[in-house]
Each structure stands twice: as structure tokens, then as C-alpha cells.
Amino acid sequence: MEILGFSKVEYLITFQSIIFAFVATMFLDGWGLMLRFRKRIKADFIYLLLSFVLFCVMLIHWWNLFGRAYKMSRSMLEFLSIIPYTAIFYFAAVLLFDKIRRKIKTDKTIDLKQLFIEQKTRIYLSLLLFFVYDIVLTIQQDSLIFRVAGIGICLAGIFVQKREVHLFLLLLSLFVIVAYVISEYYGFIPLRSNNISYSKAEHLTIFISVIYGYVISVFLRGWSGLFQLREHAFSATQFLWSLFSFVFLVAIWWGSWERTALITQSILHFVVFLIVPFIIYLICVLLFPNEQTDSYSNHFFANKQIIFGLFALLLIMQIALSFLFLESSRDQNYFRAGGVVLALISAKVNNLMFHKILVTVSFILLIINMLF
């Protein structure tokens, strides 16, 4: 049934996607927080790997949720049965990042190794609850082995104390995720169709658009902080790079429309599509300090190596995506390759005038590329 071309499936899944994408942004916000305050945080590879595994599981779940979209529209009970998934991932994101956010306000240093010891049992339990709930709600024989593997890894993680074993379990989890993605990419796990007007492209694009919208809101929040600055703290170079990054993000979103036809091909296409806004988000995090600073220029130069390293990675990803998504015109890759070289050089240059000229020229070239 449709009302003015808008089906009930689209109506309900849009609600779910906005909430679910909000939970995804909690992971982005948490990682950005760690990057911004990296000098005060004692990093732990196991903790970061655990958060990455959770995020990957969440993306795979959203990909698979399309197969249940039609059932969800048939009854209130089916609709409500999807909400616990979002609640589980929300709880996991809170466990991962909320204590870091609170400690940053009070502690000089945050030890992620200690935080892992404190939170690991509850995080593993939340992930275990996801797999158990998922296996009860929808048993799919073609992917049952991956769910069983997830349950086994979570149970082991709950009772094991040694860090070496946790590292092995998380690397094993990453291997299982990669195996699942490869199996789906090569067709060993069949794509599911709903035979309804709501397409998988719409299902994925709604989620992706909320992620892009969140990144844009971070830019807006950063610029709003500029109005509270003392005049001497303002930096035209930092402001122009932030404006350049914002326009670049909008240009990528504009040009990504042609890629939406292929994001439904596999989970791999869907996941790599999200890497671009994630990189720009990290650039934004580094361009805007989280607290008042005496000089945005000093802040920019303190973070410029990572910023331009991310710009280089962003352009490399754009080149890679042009091949993955089989784009017919790849002429821009020559300019992107030149941009990679220039970004890597810029990461080493500390001259303020060089960066003023660079951002001005980069902005002009970007506008010309967008208009013509």
C-alpha cells in the first residue's frame, strides 16, 4: 500500500534508519574524541580494535536488515522487534566512549588499557546479546555459521582475562568479518530481495545521508565557536581549510549519486562508501579544537601533519572508489594523484605564507572543478 507514492515500508524504515545512523555517529564522535585528545589518552590497540569490530558488525546488520523490511511493515510486533538491535548498539557505544568523555573533563590522562579491563565484560555481553537475539529472531542457514562464531568469541571474551587472548579473539573476529564480506561479495551468501517498491539503494542511502548530515553539523558547530573567539585567536588559514573541507564534502556527496547504483552490489561497496565522510569528519575534528584556544593558527600547525595525511588518504580513496564503482570517466584521478603528492609535501611545510597560498589555490581549483 502506498500514499502518494510513499509506502509504509519506506515510512517505517526511515524512522529506524535515522535512529540507527545516530548510533553510528556515536562511534565517529568517540573516535574523533580520542584523536582530538590523543596527547592525554594512553592508546590501547585492543580497545580500538574492539570498537572497530562492533562498528563493522553494526554496518553488516544494517545491510542485512533490508531483508526484513517488508515483514516489519506487516505488524506492530514486527516493527518493535527491530528496535532492540539499535538499543544494544547504543548501549555498547555508551560503554565504549561515555566514560572517556567524562574522564577528559576531570583527569589529565586516560588509560584505555584500564578502561578495557573495567568495561570488557559488559561490552562482550552486549555483543553476545545481539548475536543471540539475531539468531532467535531470524535463522538464516547461509549465514548461521558466522552468528555461531560470534557467540563463541563473545563467550570466550567474557571469561578470559589475559590480554594476549583478547587480542587473538578480536583478530579472529576481524577475520570472521572479512570472511563474511568476501563470502557475500562473491555470492556465497545470496542477496535478499523484498519485491517491494522500497529498494536496497534507498535503504542504504538513507543511512549514508544521515552520516553525511552529521558530519556537516560538526562543521556548523565548529564555525559557531568562531563567533566566541577573541580577535587575535582567529586564523584565516584554519578557517579557509575548514571551508574547503566542507565544500569538498558537499562536492563528493553531489558526485556520489552515480555510485548509489553500485552500493547495493555487496557489503564491501557499502562499507568503503562510508570511508570518505569518515575521513572528512576526522579532518574536521582536527581543524576545530574542542575547547577554547589562544590561537587557532597554532592549533592548525600542531595538527597539520595528520590533517594533510588525511587529505592524502581522502584523495587516494577517491581514486580507489573510481575503480571499485566502475566509473567511466577517471580523468580527475590525475589531479587527485597530484593532490596526494601536494598534501604529503604540505604536511612537512611549516611556512604560514605557503599554507595561505595553498588553501587559496586549492579552493579556486575546487570551485572551478565543481562548476565546470
Tab-separated table of C-alpha atoms in Angstrom:
chain	number	residue	atom	x	y	z
A	1	MET	CA	0.000	0.000	0.000
A	2	GLU	CA	1.264	3.495	-0.879
A	3	ILE	CA	0.113	7.020	-0.086
A	4	LEU	CA	1.175	9.498	-2.765
A	5	GLY	CA	3.919	7.079	-3.795
A	6	PHE	CA	5.232	6.715	-0.226
A	7	SER	CA	4.980	3.134	1.050
A	8	LYS	CA	4.594	2.049	4.658
A	9	VAL	CA	7.906	0.201	4.429
A	10	GLU	CA	9.686	3.452	3.485
A	11	TYR	CA	7.838	5.283	6.251
A	12	LEU	CA	8.892	2.840	8.959
A	13	ILE	CA	12.426	2.115	7.766
A	14	THR	CA	13.209	5.837	7.557
A	15	PHE	CA	12.389	6.080	11.257
A	16	GLN	CA	14.656	3.131	12.026
A	17	SER	CA	17.489	4.368	9.818
A	18	ILE	CA	17.658	7.805	11.438
A	19	ILE	CA	17.924	6.273	14.920
A	20	PHE	CA	20.414	3.656	13.785
A	21	ALA	CA	22.585	6.191	11.957
A	22	PHE	CA	22.591	8.317	15.116
A	23	VAL	CA	24.116	5.376	16.988
A	24	ALA	CA	26.709	5.044	14.211
A	25	THR	CA	27.665	8.702	14.684
A	26	MET	CA	28.362	7.927	18.357
A	27	PHE	CA	31.240	5.740	17.174
A	28	LEU	CA	32.524	8.522	14.906
A	29	ASP	CA	32.228	11.014	17.738
A	30	GLY	CA	34.075	8.670	20.113
A	31	TRP	CA	36.960	8.045	17.728
A	32	GLY	CA	37.145	11.749	16.958
A	33	LEU	CA	37.318	12.494	20.673
A	34	MET	CA	40.250	10.102	21.059
A	35	LEU	CA	42.045	11.697	18.125
A	36	ARG	CA	41.463	15.242	19.357
A	37	PHE	CA	42.743	14.441	22.881
A	38	ARG	CA	45.356	11.887	21.797
A	39	LYS	CA	48.057	13.554	23.917
A	40	ARG	CA	46.059	12.869	27.075
A	41	ILE	CA	44.914	9.372	26.172
A	42	LYS	CA	47.108	6.298	26.560
A	43	ALA	CA	46.073	4.391	23.470
A	44	ASP	CA	45.281	0.685	23.553
A	45	PHE	CA	45.160	-1.262	20.297
A	46	ILE	CA	42.834	-3.891	21.802
A	47	TYR	CA	40.316	-1.251	22.883
A	48	LEU	CA	40.349	0.423	19.469
A	49	LEU	CA	40.049	-2.935	17.712
A	50	LEU	CA	37.054	-3.873	19.879
A	51	SER	CA	35.264	-0.640	18.941
A	52	PHE	CA	36.061	-1.200	15.253
A	53	VAL	CA	34.717	-4.776	15.343
A	54	LEU	CA	31.482	-3.561	16.952
A	55	PHE	CA	31.090	-0.877	14.302
A	56	CYS	CA	31.616	-3.400	11.481
A	57	VAL	CA	29.027	-5.758	12.980
A	58	MET	CA	26.588	-2.851	13.159
A	59	LEU	CA	27.105	-1.987	9.466
A	60	ILE	CA	26.627	-5.626	8.443
A	61	HIS	CA	23.436	-5.734	10.474
A	62	TRP	CA	22.052	-2.662	8.702
A	63	TRP	CA	22.906	-4.207	5.352
A	64	ASN	CA	21.018	-7.387	6.278
A	65	LEU	CA	18.057	-5.531	7.778
A	66	PHE	CA	16.781	-4.774	4.286
A	67	GLY	CA	15.699	-8.410	4.011
A	68	ARG	CA	13.302	-7.874	6.926
A	69	ALA	CA	11.904	-4.522	5.808
A	70	TYR	CA	8.686	-5.916	4.363
A	71	LYS	CA	7.959	-8.105	7.406
A	72	MET	CA	8.493	-5.079	9.626
A	73	SER	CA	5.604	-3.259	7.937
A	74	ARG	CA	3.098	-6.077	8.481
A	75	SER	CA	2.529	-5.655	12.211
A	76	MET	CA	3.463	-3.513	15.181
A	77	LEU	CA	5.161	-6.515	16.800
A	78	GLU	CA	7.480	-6.987	13.806
A	79	PHE	CA	8.271	-3.273	13.841
A	80	LEU	CA	9.089	-3.277	17.560
A	81	SER	CA	11.265	-6.391	17.197
A	82	ILE	CA	13.859	-4.336	15.290
A	83	ILE	CA	14.309	-1.663	17.958
A	84	PRO	CA	16.283	-3.867	20.434
A	85	TYR	CA	19.087	-4.103	17.871
A	86	THR	CA	19.539	-0.338	17.961
A	87	ALA	CA	19.335	-0.320	21.760
A	88	ILE	CA	22.084	-2.950	22.009
A	89	PHE	CA	24.489	-0.997	19.816
A	90	TYR	CA	23.626	2.240	21.597
A	91	PHE	CA	24.445	0.606	24.939
A	92	ALA	CA	27.751	-0.702	23.521
A	93	ALA	CA	28.674	2.767	22.198
A	94	VAL	CA	27.948	4.314	25.605
A	95	LEU	CA	30.147	1.697	27.300
A	96	LEU	CA	32.964	2.359	24.853
A	97	PHE	CA	33.049	6.144	24.835
A	98	ASP	CA	30.958	7.755	27.577
A	99	LYS	CA	33.478	7.189	30.354
A	100	ILE	CA	36.268	8.592	28.137
A	101	ARG	CA	34.178	11.719	27.567
A	102	ARG	CA	33.594	12.152	31.300
A	103	LYS	CA	37.224	11.450	32.274
A	104	ILE	CA	38.534	14.044	29.812
A	105	LYS	CA	36.761	16.737	31.836
A	106	THR	CA	38.373	15.679	35.122
A	107	ASP	CA	41.518	13.576	34.506
A	108	LYS	CA	44.823	14.641	33.000
A	109	THR	CA	45.360	11.223	31.404
A	110	ILE	CA	43.018	8.394	30.397
A	111	ASP	CA	44.379	4.855	30.231
A	112	LEU	CA	42.424	2.794	27.677
A	113	LYS	CA	44.026	-0.433	28.934
A	114	GLN	CA	42.471	0.121	32.338
A	115	LEU	CA	39.191	1.126	30.716
A	116	PHE	CA	39.184	-2.110	28.732
A	117	ILE	CA	39.522	-4.120	31.959
A	118	GLU	CA	36.607	-2.227	33.501
A	119	GLN	CA	34.246	-2.394	30.507
A	120	LYS	CA	35.125	-5.565	28.570
A	121	THR	CA	32.625	-7.901	30.234
A	122	ARG	CA	29.656	-5.617	29.631
A	123	ILE	CA	30.728	-4.877	26.061
A	124	TYR	CA	31.114	-8.573	25.245
A	125	LEU	CA	27.755	-9.232	26.900
A	126	SER	CA	26.046	-6.614	24.745
A	127	LEU	CA	27.548	-8.136	21.599
A	128	LEU	CA	26.564	-11.620	22.784
A	129	LEU	CA	23.004	-10.395	23.326
A	130	PHE	CA	22.970	-9.104	19.745
A	131	PHE	CA	24.011	-12.458	18.256
A	132	VAL	CA	21.625	-14.471	20.442
A	133	TYR	CA	18.702	-12.165	19.689
A	134	ASP	CA	19.528	-12.179	15.989
A	135	ILE	CA	19.780	-15.949	15.779
A	136	VAL	CA	16.425	-16.355	17.560
A	137	LEU	CA	14.627	-13.698	15.555
A	138	THR	CA	15.760	-14.785	12.086
A	139	ILE	CA	17.628	-18.007	11.453
A	140	GLN	CA	19.284	-17.855	8.040
A	141	GLN	CA	21.140	-21.044	7.246
A	142	ASP	CA	23.531	-19.381	4.795
A	143	SER	CA	24.990	-17.090	7.484
A	144	LEU	CA	24.273	-19.137	10.625
A	145	ILE	CA	27.921	-20.172	10.994
A	146	PHE	CA	29.003	-16.540	11.338
A	147	ARG	CA	26.477	-15.884	14.096
A	148	VAL	CA	27.569	-19.022	15.959
A	149	ALA	CA	31.208	-17.903	15.629
A	150	GLY	CA	30.228	-14.527	17.087
A	151	ILE	CA	28.554	-16.186	20.076
A	152	GLY	CA	31.626	-18.337	20.718
A	153	ILE	CA	34.007	-15.384	20.574
A	154	CYS	CA	31.824	-13.324	22.932
A	155	LEU	CA	31.582	-16.138	25.481
A	156	ALA	CA	35.345	-16.588	25.418
A	157	GLY	CA	35.855	-12.834	25.791
A	158	ILE	CA	33.637	-12.676	28.872
A	159	PHE	CA	35.596	-15.308	30.825
A	160	VAL	CA	39.148	-14.730	29.570
A	161	GLN	CA	41.449	-12.338	31.444
A	162	LYS	CA	44.746	-12.420	29.528
A	163	ARG	CA	45.240	-9.564	27.093
A	164	GLU	CA	47.000	-11.814	24.589
A	165	VAL	CA	43.906	-13.984	24.351
A	166	HIS	CA	41.662	-10.941	23.864
A	167	LEU	CA	43.913	-9.744	21.075
A	168	PHE	CA	43.612	-13.162	19.432
A	169	LEU	CA	39.819	-13.168	19.845
A	170	LEU	CA	39.442	-9.716	18.313
A	171	LEU	CA	41.755	-10.534	15.410
A	172	LEU	CA	39.720	-13.701	14.919
A	173	SER	CA	36.555	-11.570	14.958
A	174	LEU	CA	38.050	-9.328	12.305
A	175	PHE	CA	38.926	-12.397	10.238
A	176	VAL	CA	35.326	-13.669	10.528
A	177	ILE	CA	34.001	-10.256	9.431
A	178	VAL	CA	36.346	-10.192	6.432
A	179	ALA	CA	35.335	-13.760	5.568
A	180	TYR	CA	31.677	-12.758	5.717
A	181	VAL	CA	32.257	-9.723	3.485
A	182	ILE	CA	34.223	-11.800	0.953
A	183	SER	CA	31.604	-14.579	1.001
A	184	GLU	CA	28.869	-12.055	0.327
A	185	TYR	CA	30.942	-10.262	-2.319
A	186	TYR	CA	31.456	-13.458	-4.309
A	187	GLY	CA	27.830	-14.561	-3.944
A	188	PHE	CA	28.211	-17.371	-1.413
A	189	ILE	CA	25.651	-15.522	0.715
A	190	PRO	CA	22.766	-14.638	-1.618
A	191	LEU	CA	21.357	-11.119	-1.794
A	192	ARG	CA	17.807	-10.916	-0.472
A	193	SER	CA	15.029	-9.082	-2.240
A	194	ASN	CA	11.784	-7.810	-0.761
A	195	ASN	CA	9.882	-7.486	-4.049
A	196	ILE	CA	8.560	-4.123	-2.897
A	197	SER	CA	8.837	-0.550	-4.139
A	198	TYR	CA	11.388	0.205	-1.406
A	199	SER	CA	14.807	-0.528	-2.942
A	200	LYS	CA	18.064	-1.503	-1.267
A	201	ALA	CA	19.660	1.642	-2.716
A	202	GLU	CA	17.125	3.694	-0.755
A	203	HIS	CA	17.709	1.574	2.343
A	204	LEU	CA	21.458	2.227	2.314
A	205	THR	CA	21.338	5.818	1.058
A	206	ILE	CA	19.063	6.956	3.896
A	207	PHE	CA	21.612	5.658	6.392
A	208	ILE	CA	24.559	7.183	4.496
A	209	SER	CA	22.831	10.562	4.121
A	210	VAL	CA	22.347	10.814	7.899
A	211	ILE	CA	26.085	10.173	8.348
A	212	TYR	CA	26.889	12.949	5.852
A	213	GLY	CA	24.388	15.227	7.591
A	214	TYR	CA	26.044	14.583	10.935
A	215	VAL	CA	29.478	15.476	9.556
A	216	ILE	CA	28.040	18.726	8.172
A	217	SER	CA	26.561	19.520	11.586
A	218	VAL	CA	30.044	19.152	13.109
A	219	PHE	CA	31.337	21.794	10.697
A	220	LEU	CA	28.466	24.114	11.629
A	221	ARG	CA	29.139	23.583	15.319
A	222	GLY	CA	32.830	24.326	14.782
A	223	TRP	CA	32.110	27.550	12.932
A	224	SER	CA	29.662	28.662	15.599
A	225	GLY	CA	32.554	28.501	18.055
A	226	LEU	CA	34.453	31.038	15.943
A	227	PHE	CA	31.970	33.735	16.916
A	228	GLN	CA	33.071	33.355	20.539
A	229	LEU	CA	36.768	33.808	19.747
A	230	ARG	CA	38.853	36.782	20.682
A	231	GLU	CA	40.039	38.559	17.555
A	232	HIS	CA	43.689	37.558	17.940
A	233	ALA	CA	42.788	33.854	18.163
A	234	PHE	CA	41.153	33.739	14.722
A	235	SER	CA	43.121	32.153	11.852
A	236	ALA	CA	42.151	32.782	8.238
A	237	THR	CA	44.189	29.741	7.144
A	238	GLN	CA	42.382	27.393	9.525
A	239	PHE	CA	39.004	28.866	8.587
A	240	LEU	CA	39.639	28.505	4.827
A	241	TRP	CA	40.798	24.898	5.214
A	242	SER	CA	37.627	24.116	7.170
A	243	LEU	CA	35.534	25.809	4.455
A	244	PHE	CA	37.471	23.909	1.777
A	245	SER	CA	36.807	20.601	3.576
A	246	PHE	CA	33.107	21.422	3.853
A	247	VAL	CA	32.758	22.291	0.158
A	248	PHE	CA	34.774	19.182	-0.734
A	249	LEU	CA	32.326	17.068	1.291
A	250	VAL	CA	29.339	18.620	-0.499
A	251	ALA	CA	31.037	18.080	-3.877
A	252	ILE	CA	31.656	14.416	-3.032
A	253	TRP	CA	28.018	13.972	-1.986
A	254	TRP	CA	26.887	15.602	-5.247
A	255	GLY	CA	29.125	13.333	-7.322
A	256	SER	CA	28.276	10.199	-5.347
A	257	TRP	CA	24.782	9.902	-6.802
A	258	GLU	CA	26.086	7.799	-9.679
A	259	ARG	CA	27.708	5.426	-7.205
A	260	THR	CA	24.468	4.639	-5.381
A	261	ALA	CA	23.508	2.130	-8.075
A	262	LEU	CA	26.505	0.022	-7.104
A	263	ILE	CA	26.474	0.289	-3.307
A	264	THR	CA	23.862	-2.479	-3.360
A	265	GLN	CA	26.274	-4.887	-5.070
A	266	SER	CA	27.957	-6.015	-1.861
A	267	ILE	CA	28.704	-5.081	1.739
A	268	LEU	CA	32.200	-4.166	0.567
A	269	HIS	CA	30.812	-1.419	-1.697
A	270	PHE	CA	28.626	-0.145	1.135
A	271	VAL	CA	31.413	-0.045	3.742
A	272	VAL	CA	34.062	1.633	1.569
A	273	PHE	CA	31.467	4.225	0.525
A	274	LEU	CA	31.374	5.334	4.183
A	275	ILE	CA	35.142	5.760	4.473
A	276	VAL	CA	35.110	9.123	2.665
A	277	PRO	CA	32.765	11.002	5.073
A	278	PHE	CA	34.585	9.376	7.986
A	279	ILE	CA	37.953	10.784	6.796
A	280	ILE	CA	36.469	14.260	6.319
A	281	TYR	CA	34.963	14.007	9.801
A	282	LEU	CA	38.418	13.324	11.270
A	283	ILE	CA	39.818	16.305	9.354
A	284	CYS	CA	37.045	18.453	10.820
A	285	VAL	CA	37.802	17.167	14.321
A	286	LEU	CA	41.438	18.229	13.958
A	287	LEU	CA	40.644	21.604	12.389
A	288	PHE	CA	38.336	22.670	15.233
A	289	PRO	CA	39.607	22.406	18.828
A	290	ASN	CA	37.131	21.115	21.352
A	291	GLU	CA	37.906	23.842	23.830
A	292	GLN	CA	38.893	27.496	23.752
A	293	THR	CA	42.386	28.111	22.413
A	294	ASP	CA	44.597	31.177	22.361
A	295	SER	CA	45.460	30.666	18.686
A	296	TYR	CA	43.671	28.658	16.002
A	297	SER	CA	46.782	29.096	13.867
A	298	ASN	CA	48.940	27.309	16.448
A	299	HIS	CA	46.286	24.614	16.731
A	300	PHE	CA	46.301	24.138	12.951
A	301	PHE	CA	50.087	23.809	12.726
A	302	ALA	CA	50.151	21.428	15.710
A	303	ASN	CA	47.816	19.078	13.832
A	304	LYS	CA	48.757	19.755	10.206
A	305	GLN	CA	50.751	16.553	9.636
A	306	ILE	CA	47.738	14.396	10.471
A	307	ILE	CA	45.355	16.766	8.652
A	308	PHE	CA	47.291	16.634	5.379
A	309	GLY	CA	47.939	12.935	5.822
A	310	LEU	CA	44.156	12.503	5.961
A	311	PHE	CA	43.728	14.733	2.901
A	312	ALA	CA	46.164	12.455	1.037
A	313	LEU	CA	44.246	9.381	2.223
A	314	LEU	CA	40.971	11.003	1.148
A	315	LEU	CA	42.236	11.550	-2.387
A	316	ILE	CA	43.656	8.024	-2.548
A	317	MET	CA	40.243	6.696	-1.519
A	318	GLN	CA	38.578	8.758	-4.249
A	319	ILE	CA	40.937	7.192	-6.798
A	320	ALA	CA	40.244	3.692	-5.463
A	321	LEU	CA	36.478	4.252	-5.453
A	322	SER	CA	36.543	5.380	-9.072
A	323	PHE	CA	37.768	1.881	-9.978
A	324	LEU	CA	35.641	-0.051	-7.496
A	325	PHE	CA	32.483	1.702	-8.704
A	326	LEU	CA	33.496	1.287	-12.365
A	327	GLU	CA	33.289	4.990	-13.193
A	328	SER	CA	33.628	5.597	-16.934
A	329	SER	CA	35.489	8.889	-16.572
A	330	ARG	CA	38.607	8.748	-14.438
A	331	ASP	CA	40.359	11.855	-15.785
A	332	GLN	CA	40.152	13.502	-12.367
A	333	ASN	CA	42.420	10.809	-10.942
A	334	TYR	CA	45.446	12.602	-12.400
A	335	PHE	CA	44.542	15.721	-10.428
A	336	ARG	CA	43.816	13.610	-7.350
A	337	ALA	CA	47.221	11.930	-7.628
A	338	GLY	CA	48.833	15.364	-7.859
A	339	GLY	CA	46.827	16.391	-4.816
A	340	VAL	CA	48.172	13.405	-2.884
A	341	VAL	CA	51.755	14.476	-3.579
A	342	LEU	CA	50.992	18.099	-2.674
A	343	ALA	CA	49.257	17.062	0.567
A	344	LEU	CA	52.237	14.959	1.641
A	345	ILE	CA	54.588	17.862	0.906
A	346	SER	CA	52.310	20.288	2.768
A	347	ALA	CA	52.418	18.065	5.850
A	348	LYS	CA	56.123	18.872	6.164
A	349	VAL	CA	55.993	22.609	5.426
A	350	ASN	CA	55.578	24.997	8.372
A	351	ASN	CA	55.603	28.281	6.460
A	352	LEU	CA	52.378	30.249	7.053
A	353	MET	CA	52.505	32.050	3.707
A	354	PHE	CA	52.846	28.726	1.878
A	355	HIS	CA	49.672	27.434	3.530
A	356	LYS	CA	47.780	30.652	2.805
A	357	ILE	CA	48.649	30.401	-0.874
A	358	LEU	CA	47.983	26.646	-0.925
A	359	VAL	CA	44.485	26.870	0.573
A	360	THR	CA	43.566	29.779	-1.724
A	361	VAL	CA	44.692	27.943	-4.865
A	362	SER	CA	43.079	24.677	-3.684
A	363	PHE	CA	39.789	26.455	-3.074
A	364	ILE	CA	39.808	28.093	-6.502
A	365	LEU	CA	40.577	24.802	-8.246
A	366	LEU	CA	37.821	23.016	-6.302
A	367	ILE	CA	35.222	25.653	-7.237
A	368	ILE	CA	36.286	25.529	-10.900
A	369	ASN	CA	36.038	21.730	-10.853
A	370	MET	CA	32.542	21.901	-9.340
A	371	LEU	CA	31.253	24.488	-11.805
A	372	PHE	CA	32.814	23.132	-14.979
